[in-house]
Amino acid sequence: MKTGNSSRRGFFGAVASGMGAMTLMAAAADKPQQRMAKKVKVVNFDAAGNRIGVEEVEKVVKPDAEWRKELDPTEYDVTRHEGTERPGTGKLAYNHADGLYHCIGCETVVFDSKTKFESGTGWPSFYQPIAKENVVETTDGSAGMVRTKVNCVRCDAHLGHVFDDGPKPTGLRYCMNSASLTFTPRA
């Protein structure tokens, strides 16, 4: 025969187990990108900057702790939390070498030096990405203004913003953070 105490213990044990399961399910729901990676299309380029084709690749999805280990504090803040480096401080702001700019998070080629120009802002500026497929543009209403933010299509790294005050032929200024990019000289 069950006593009141053993029934109560069973009830509270079941409640605790249910709460644990609900906590695990909620944690998984908060991180949908970590549960199922999806594929995206990126345009690949050779070392000389020649387009070599479109490829469907897995999205790069990593836990926050892994991004923290791989990136320095500025790179992490900019790419994972949409920060902005101080103007004129970035390693690539005044780079005039001929080559390709890659996303620091996944090495996807995002800009070509042939479209880089001096904007006077203190950030690397380009009039277009190397391939529209390699970046994602979305509306950003932060900082008390409406802007268009630019992220890497493959790893979702925040790269910078695009404005409509650039030179011809596009009239656009892709104002990027050096901290979100790496550079390789053209082969």
Tab-separated table of C-alpha atoms in Angstrom, residues 17-112:
chain	number	residue	atom	x	y	z
A	17	SER	CA	11.495	15.434	-14.768
A	18	GLY	CA	8.901	17.253	-16.854
A	19	MET	CA	10.414	20.637	-16.014
A	20	GLY	CA	13.877	19.374	-16.993
A	21	ALA	CA	12.569	18.149	-20.329
A	22	MET	CA	10.775	21.463	-20.921
A	23	THR	CA	13.980	23.384	-20.136
A	24	LEU	CA	15.938	21.312	-22.659
A	25	MET	CA	13.253	21.788	-25.315
A	26	ALA	CA	13.159	25.553	-24.686
A	27	ALA	CA	16.950	25.786	-24.958
A	28	ALA	CA	16.844	23.934	-28.279
A	29	ALA	CA	14.062	26.212	-29.524
A	30	ASP	CA	16.160	29.290	-28.674
A	31	LYS	CA	18.970	28.027	-30.911
A	32	PRO	CA	17.234	26.800	-34.066
A	33	GLN	CA	20.283	27.528	-36.214
A	34	GLN	CA	22.321	25.131	-34.093
A	35	ARG	CA	19.746	22.332	-34.414
A	36	MET	CA	19.599	22.284	-38.176
A	37	ALA	CA	22.150	23.785	-40.475
A	38	LYS	CA	20.840	24.761	-43.849
A	39	LYS	CA	22.568	25.160	-47.143
A	40	VAL	CA	23.188	28.410	-48.987
A	41	LYS	CA	24.560	29.236	-52.409
A	42	VAL	CA	27.827	31.147	-52.639
A	43	VAL	CA	29.799	32.280	-55.642
A	44	ASN	CA	33.385	31.019	-55.564
A	45	PHE	CA	36.396	32.874	-56.953
A	46	ASP	CA	39.943	31.814	-57.714
A	47	ALA	CA	42.959	33.626	-56.243
A	48	ALA	CA	42.997	36.025	-59.199
A	49	GLY	CA	39.391	37.053	-58.528
A	50	ASN	CA	37.866	35.150	-61.450
A	51	ARG	CA	34.399	33.747	-60.878
A	52	ILE	CA	34.602	29.946	-60.936
A	53	GLY	CA	31.011	29.019	-60.171
A	54	VAL	CA	28.179	28.808	-57.700
A	55	GLU	CA	28.256	26.145	-55.021
A	56	GLU	CA	25.692	25.053	-52.460
A	57	VAL	CA	27.431	24.854	-49.072
A	58	GLU	CA	26.442	24.267	-45.462
A	59	LYS	CA	25.901	27.384	-43.368
A	60	VAL	CA	28.652	27.856	-40.820
A	61	VAL	CA	26.978	27.590	-37.428
A	62	LYS	CA	29.020	27.581	-34.229
A	63	PRO	CA	28.219	28.035	-30.552
A	64	ASP	CA	28.945	31.487	-29.194
A	65	ALA	CA	31.803	30.123	-27.055
A	66	GLU	CA	33.567	28.831	-30.174
A	67	TRP	CA	33.276	32.223	-31.937
A	68	ARG	CA	34.777	33.841	-28.799
A	69	LYS	CA	37.781	31.486	-28.986
A	70	GLU	CA	38.379	32.029	-32.715
A	71	LEU	CA	37.986	35.819	-32.892
A	72	ASP	CA	39.698	38.606	-31.005
A	73	PRO	CA	37.396	40.792	-28.854
A	74	THR	CA	36.829	43.445	-31.557
A	75	GLU	CA	36.242	40.870	-34.301
A	76	TYR	CA	33.800	39.039	-32.033
A	77	ASP	CA	31.895	42.199	-31.065
A	78	VAL	CA	31.627	43.390	-34.667
A	79	THR	CA	30.738	40.108	-36.362
A	80	ARG	CA	28.625	38.394	-33.718
A	81	HIS	CA	27.006	41.409	-31.980
A	82	GLU	CA	26.855	43.987	-34.793
A	83	GLY	CA	29.422	46.274	-33.218
A	84	THR	CA	31.389	48.915	-35.106
A	85	GLU	CA	35.120	49.518	-34.887
A	86	ARG	CA	36.305	53.081	-34.358
A	87	PRO	CA	36.900	54.889	-37.687
A	88	GLY	CA	40.483	54.861	-38.931
A	89	THR	CA	41.556	52.079	-36.556
A	90	GLY	CA	40.940	49.024	-38.724
A	91	LYS	CA	43.805	47.102	-40.312
A	92	LEU	CA	42.222	47.360	-43.776
A	93	ALA	CA	40.825	50.893	-43.737
A	94	TYR	CA	43.687	52.298	-45.791
A	95	ASN	CA	44.763	49.127	-47.592
A	96	HIS	CA	45.335	49.897	-51.291
A	97	ALA	CA	46.759	46.526	-52.337
A	98	ASP	CA	45.181	44.551	-55.162
A	99	GLY	CA	43.295	41.503	-53.894
A	100	LEU	CA	40.226	39.936	-52.375
A	101	TYR	CA	38.417	40.585	-49.112
A	102	HIS	CA	37.003	37.563	-47.285
A	103	CYS	CA	34.600	37.178	-44.374
A	104	ILE	CA	36.667	36.584	-41.236
A	105	GLY	CA	34.196	33.980	-39.965
A	106	CYS	CA	34.131	31.580	-42.915
A	107	GLU	CA	36.494	32.895	-45.631
A	108	THR	CA	33.695	33.517	-48.144
A	109	VAL	CA	34.913	36.103	-50.683
A	110	VAL	CA	32.774	39.224	-50.211
A	111	PHE	CA	34.601	42.179	-51.858
A	112	ASP	CA	37.225	42.863	-54.528
